[in-house]
JSON list of C-alpha atoms in Angstrom, two decimals:
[
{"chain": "A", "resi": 1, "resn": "UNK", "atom": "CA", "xyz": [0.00, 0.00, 0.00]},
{"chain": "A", "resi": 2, "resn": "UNK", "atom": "CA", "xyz": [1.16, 3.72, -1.09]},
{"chain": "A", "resi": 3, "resn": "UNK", "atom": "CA", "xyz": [1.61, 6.23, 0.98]},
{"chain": "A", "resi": 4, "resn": "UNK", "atom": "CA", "xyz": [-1.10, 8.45, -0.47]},
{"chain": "A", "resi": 5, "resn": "UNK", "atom": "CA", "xyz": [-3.77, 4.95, 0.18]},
{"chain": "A", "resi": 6, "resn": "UNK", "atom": "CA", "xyz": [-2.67, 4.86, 3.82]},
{"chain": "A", "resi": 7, "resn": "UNK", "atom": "CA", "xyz": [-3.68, 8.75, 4.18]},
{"chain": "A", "resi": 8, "resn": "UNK", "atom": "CA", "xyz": [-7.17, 7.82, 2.30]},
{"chain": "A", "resi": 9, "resn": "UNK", "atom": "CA", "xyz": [-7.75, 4.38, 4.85]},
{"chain": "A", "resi": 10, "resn": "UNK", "atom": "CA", "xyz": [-6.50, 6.72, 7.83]},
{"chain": "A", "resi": 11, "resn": "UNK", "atom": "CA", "xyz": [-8.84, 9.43, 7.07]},
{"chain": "A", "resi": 12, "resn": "UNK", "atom": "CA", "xyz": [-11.97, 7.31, 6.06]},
{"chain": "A", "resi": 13, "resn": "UNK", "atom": "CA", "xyz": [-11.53, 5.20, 9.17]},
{"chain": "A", "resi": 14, "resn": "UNK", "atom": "CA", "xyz": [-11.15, 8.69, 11.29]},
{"chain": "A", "resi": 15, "resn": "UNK", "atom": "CA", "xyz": [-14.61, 9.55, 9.44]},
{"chain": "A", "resi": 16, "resn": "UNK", "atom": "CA", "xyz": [-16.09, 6.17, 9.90]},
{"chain": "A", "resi": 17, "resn": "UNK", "atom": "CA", "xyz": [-15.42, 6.28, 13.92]},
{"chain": "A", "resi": 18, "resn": "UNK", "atom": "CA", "xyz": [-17.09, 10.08, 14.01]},
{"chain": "A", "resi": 19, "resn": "UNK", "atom": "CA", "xyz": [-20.00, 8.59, 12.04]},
{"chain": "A", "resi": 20, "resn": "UNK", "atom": "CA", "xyz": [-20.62, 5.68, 14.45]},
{"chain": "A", "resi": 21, "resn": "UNK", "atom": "CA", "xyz": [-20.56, 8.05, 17.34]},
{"chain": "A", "resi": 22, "resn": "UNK", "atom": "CA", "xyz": [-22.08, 11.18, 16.57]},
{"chain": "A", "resi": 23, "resn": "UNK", "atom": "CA", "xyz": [-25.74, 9.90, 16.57]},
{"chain": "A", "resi": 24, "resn": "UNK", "atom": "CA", "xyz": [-24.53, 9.40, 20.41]},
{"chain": "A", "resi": 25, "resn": "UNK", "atom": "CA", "xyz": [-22.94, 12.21, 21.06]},
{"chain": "A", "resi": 26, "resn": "UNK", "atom": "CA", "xyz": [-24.54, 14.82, 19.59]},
{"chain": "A", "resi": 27, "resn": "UNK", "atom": "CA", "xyz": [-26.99, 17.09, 21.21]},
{"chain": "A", "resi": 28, "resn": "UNK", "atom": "CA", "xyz": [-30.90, 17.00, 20.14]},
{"chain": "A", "resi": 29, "resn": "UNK", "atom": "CA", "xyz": [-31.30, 20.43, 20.57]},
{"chain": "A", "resi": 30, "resn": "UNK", "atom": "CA", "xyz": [-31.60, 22.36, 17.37]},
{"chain": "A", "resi": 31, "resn": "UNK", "atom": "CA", "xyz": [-28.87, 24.63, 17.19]},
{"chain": "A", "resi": 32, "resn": "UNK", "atom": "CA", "xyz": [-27.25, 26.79, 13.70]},
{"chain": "A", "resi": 33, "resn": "UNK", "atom": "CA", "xyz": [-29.73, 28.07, 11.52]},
{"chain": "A", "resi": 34, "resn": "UNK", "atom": "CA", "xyz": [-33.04, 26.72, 13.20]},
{"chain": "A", "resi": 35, "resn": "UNK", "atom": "CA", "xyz": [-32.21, 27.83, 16.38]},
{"chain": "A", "resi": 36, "resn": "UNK", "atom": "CA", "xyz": [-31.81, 31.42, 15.35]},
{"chain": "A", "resi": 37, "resn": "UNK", "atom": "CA", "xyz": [-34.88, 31.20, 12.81]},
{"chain": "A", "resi": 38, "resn": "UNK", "atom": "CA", "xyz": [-37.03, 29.84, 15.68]},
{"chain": "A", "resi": 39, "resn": "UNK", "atom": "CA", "xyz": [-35.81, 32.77, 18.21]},
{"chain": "A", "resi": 40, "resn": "UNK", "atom": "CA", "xyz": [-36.21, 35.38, 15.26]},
{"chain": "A", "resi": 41, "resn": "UNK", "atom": "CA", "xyz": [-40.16, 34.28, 14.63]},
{"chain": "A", "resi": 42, "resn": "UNK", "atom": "CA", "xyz": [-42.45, 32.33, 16.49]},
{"chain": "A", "resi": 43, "resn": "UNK", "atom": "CA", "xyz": [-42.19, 28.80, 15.78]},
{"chain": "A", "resi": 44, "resn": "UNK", "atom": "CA", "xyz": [-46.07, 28.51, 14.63]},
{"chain": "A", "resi": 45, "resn": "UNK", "atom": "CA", "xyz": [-45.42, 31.27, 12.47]},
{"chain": "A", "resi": 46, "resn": "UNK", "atom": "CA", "xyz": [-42.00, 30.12, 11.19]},
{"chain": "A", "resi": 47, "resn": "UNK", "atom": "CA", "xyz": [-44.19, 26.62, 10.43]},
{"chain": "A", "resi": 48, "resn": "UNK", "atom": "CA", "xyz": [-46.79, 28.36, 8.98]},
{"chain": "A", "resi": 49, "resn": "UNK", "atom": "CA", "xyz": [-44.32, 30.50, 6.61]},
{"chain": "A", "resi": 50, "resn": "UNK", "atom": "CA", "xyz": [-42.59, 26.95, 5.37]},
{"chain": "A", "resi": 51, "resn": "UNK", "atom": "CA", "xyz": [-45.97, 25.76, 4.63]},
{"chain": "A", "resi": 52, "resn": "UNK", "atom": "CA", "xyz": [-46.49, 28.29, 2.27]},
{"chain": "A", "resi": 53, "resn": "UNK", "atom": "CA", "xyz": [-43.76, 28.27, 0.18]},
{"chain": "A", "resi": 54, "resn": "UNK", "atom": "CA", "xyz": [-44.68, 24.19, 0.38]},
{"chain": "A", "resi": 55, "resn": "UNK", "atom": "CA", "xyz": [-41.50, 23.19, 2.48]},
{"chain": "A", "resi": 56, "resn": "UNK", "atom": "CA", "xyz": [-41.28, 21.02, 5.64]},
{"chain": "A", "resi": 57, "resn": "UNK", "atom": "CA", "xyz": [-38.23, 22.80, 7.77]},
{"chain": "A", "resi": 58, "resn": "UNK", "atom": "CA", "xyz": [-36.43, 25.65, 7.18]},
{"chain": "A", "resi": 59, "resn": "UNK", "atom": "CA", "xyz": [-33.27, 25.27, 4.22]},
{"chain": "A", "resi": 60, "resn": "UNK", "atom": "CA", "xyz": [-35.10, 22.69, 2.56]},
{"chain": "A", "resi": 61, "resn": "UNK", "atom": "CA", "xyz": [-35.65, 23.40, -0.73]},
{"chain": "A", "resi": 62, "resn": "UNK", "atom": "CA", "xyz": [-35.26, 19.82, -2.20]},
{"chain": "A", "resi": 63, "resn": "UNK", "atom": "CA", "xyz": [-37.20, 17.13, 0.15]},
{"chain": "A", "resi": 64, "resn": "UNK", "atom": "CA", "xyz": [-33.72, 15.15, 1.54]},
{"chain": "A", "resi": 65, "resn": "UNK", "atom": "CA", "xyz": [-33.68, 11.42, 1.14]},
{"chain": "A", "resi": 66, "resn": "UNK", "atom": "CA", "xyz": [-32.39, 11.31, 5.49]},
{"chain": "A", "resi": 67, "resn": "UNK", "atom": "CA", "xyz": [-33.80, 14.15, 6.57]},
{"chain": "A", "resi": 68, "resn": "UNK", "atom": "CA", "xyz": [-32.29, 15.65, 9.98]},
{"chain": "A", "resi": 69, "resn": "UNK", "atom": "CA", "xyz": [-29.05, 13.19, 9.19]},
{"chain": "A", "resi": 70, "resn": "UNK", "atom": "CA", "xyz": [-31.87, 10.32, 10.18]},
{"chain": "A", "resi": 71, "resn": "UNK", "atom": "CA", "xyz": [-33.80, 7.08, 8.29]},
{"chain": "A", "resi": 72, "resn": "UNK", "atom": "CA", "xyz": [-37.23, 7.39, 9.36]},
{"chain": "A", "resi": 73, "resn": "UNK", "atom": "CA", "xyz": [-38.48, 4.55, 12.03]},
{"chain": "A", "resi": 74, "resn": "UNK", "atom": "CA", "xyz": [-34.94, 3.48, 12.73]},
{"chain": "A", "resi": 75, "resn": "UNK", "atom": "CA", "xyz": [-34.37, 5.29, 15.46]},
{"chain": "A", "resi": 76, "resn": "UNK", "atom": "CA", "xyz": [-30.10, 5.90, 16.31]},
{"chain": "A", "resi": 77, "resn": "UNK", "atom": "CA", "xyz": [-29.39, 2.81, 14.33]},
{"chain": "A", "resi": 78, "resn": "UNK", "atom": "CA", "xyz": [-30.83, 5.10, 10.89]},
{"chain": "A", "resi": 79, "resn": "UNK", "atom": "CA", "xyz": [-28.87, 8.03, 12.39]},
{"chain": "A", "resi": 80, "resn": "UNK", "atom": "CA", "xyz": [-25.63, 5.56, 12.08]},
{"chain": "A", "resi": 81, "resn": "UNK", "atom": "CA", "xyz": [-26.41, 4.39, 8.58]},
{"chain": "A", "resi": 82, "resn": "UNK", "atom": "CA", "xyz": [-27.12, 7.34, 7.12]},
{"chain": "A", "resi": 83, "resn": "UNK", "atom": "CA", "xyz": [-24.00, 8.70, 8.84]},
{"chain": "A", "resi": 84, "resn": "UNK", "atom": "CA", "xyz": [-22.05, 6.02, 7.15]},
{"chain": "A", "resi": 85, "resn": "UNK", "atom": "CA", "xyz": [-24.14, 6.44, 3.60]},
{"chain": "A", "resi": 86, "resn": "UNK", "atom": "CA", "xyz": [-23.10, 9.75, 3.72]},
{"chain": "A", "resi": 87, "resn": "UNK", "atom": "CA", "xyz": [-19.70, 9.64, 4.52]},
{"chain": "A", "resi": 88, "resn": "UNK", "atom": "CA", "xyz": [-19.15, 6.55, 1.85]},
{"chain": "A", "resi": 89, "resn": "UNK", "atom": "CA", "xyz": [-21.30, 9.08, -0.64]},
{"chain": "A", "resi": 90, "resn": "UNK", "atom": "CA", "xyz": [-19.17, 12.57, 0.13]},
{"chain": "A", "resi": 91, "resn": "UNK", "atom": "CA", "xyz": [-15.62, 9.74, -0.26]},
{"chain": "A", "resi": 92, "resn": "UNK", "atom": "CA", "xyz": [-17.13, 9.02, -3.79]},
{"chain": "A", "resi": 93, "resn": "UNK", "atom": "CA", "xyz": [-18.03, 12.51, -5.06]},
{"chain": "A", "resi": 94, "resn": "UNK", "atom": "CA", "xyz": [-14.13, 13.31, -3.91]},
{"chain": "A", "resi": 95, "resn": "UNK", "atom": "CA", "xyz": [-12.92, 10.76, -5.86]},
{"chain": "A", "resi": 96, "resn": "UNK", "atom": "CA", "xyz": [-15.14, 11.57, -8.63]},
{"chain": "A", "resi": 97, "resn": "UNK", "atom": "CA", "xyz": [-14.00, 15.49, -8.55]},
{"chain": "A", "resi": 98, "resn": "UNK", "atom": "CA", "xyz": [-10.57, 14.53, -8.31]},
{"chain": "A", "resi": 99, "resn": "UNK", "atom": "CA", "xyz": [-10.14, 12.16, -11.13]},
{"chain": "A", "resi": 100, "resn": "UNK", "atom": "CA", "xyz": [-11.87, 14.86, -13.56]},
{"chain": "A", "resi": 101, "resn": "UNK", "atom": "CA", "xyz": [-9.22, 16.92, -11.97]},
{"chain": "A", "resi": 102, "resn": "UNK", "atom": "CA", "xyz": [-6.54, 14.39, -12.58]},
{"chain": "A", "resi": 103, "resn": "UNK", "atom": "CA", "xyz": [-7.69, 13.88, -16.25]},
{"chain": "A", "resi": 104, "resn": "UNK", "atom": "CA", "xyz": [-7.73, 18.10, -17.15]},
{"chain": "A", "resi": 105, "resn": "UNK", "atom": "CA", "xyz": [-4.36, 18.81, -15.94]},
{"chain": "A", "resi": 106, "resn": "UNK", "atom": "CA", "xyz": [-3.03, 15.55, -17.19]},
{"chain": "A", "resi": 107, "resn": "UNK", "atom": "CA", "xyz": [-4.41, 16.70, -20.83]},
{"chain": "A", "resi": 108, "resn": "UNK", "atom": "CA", "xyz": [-2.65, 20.07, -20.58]}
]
């Protein structure tokens, strides 16, 4: 194994670890964006508004297939799996963006 392969299995087992842990360690208490949007307006208001404009929560403008970083009905164990979907997906659009990369500067 090449040194660059050992950085990729280093830092996709680093990201692997955070993924199985976060659903545990994270707080459920909205924080960011929805926090402040919920302090700005009233949250019946702020629901009301999203309704509107036909959206379910706040930043959505394209319905998410794990919405809140979750599968629906799975409780922790769909927090974990989409954790690990998502870091697996995020590894493959790298590699994706870097080999179109790797083929434009290779052509000039």
């Amino acid at each position: 194994m090449n040194k660059n392969n050992k950085v990729i299995v280093f830092g996709l087992t680093i990201a692997l670890v955070i993924g199985l842990l976060a659903p545990f360690l994270a707080s459920g208490n909205p924080d960011g964006l929805e926090s402040a949007a919920e302090k700005i307006m009233n949250e019946h208001i702020l629901s009301k508004n999203l309704e509107e404009i036909g959206l379910e929560e706040e930043g959505t403008i394209i319905p998410s297939p794990m919405p809140d970083y979750s599968i629906s009905g799975m409780e922790k164990l769909g927090e974990v799996i989409a954790m690990i979907i998502g870091i697996f997906v995020m590894t493959a659009f790298a590699f994706l963006v870097g080999s179109i990369f790797k083929n434009s500067s290779s052509k000039n």
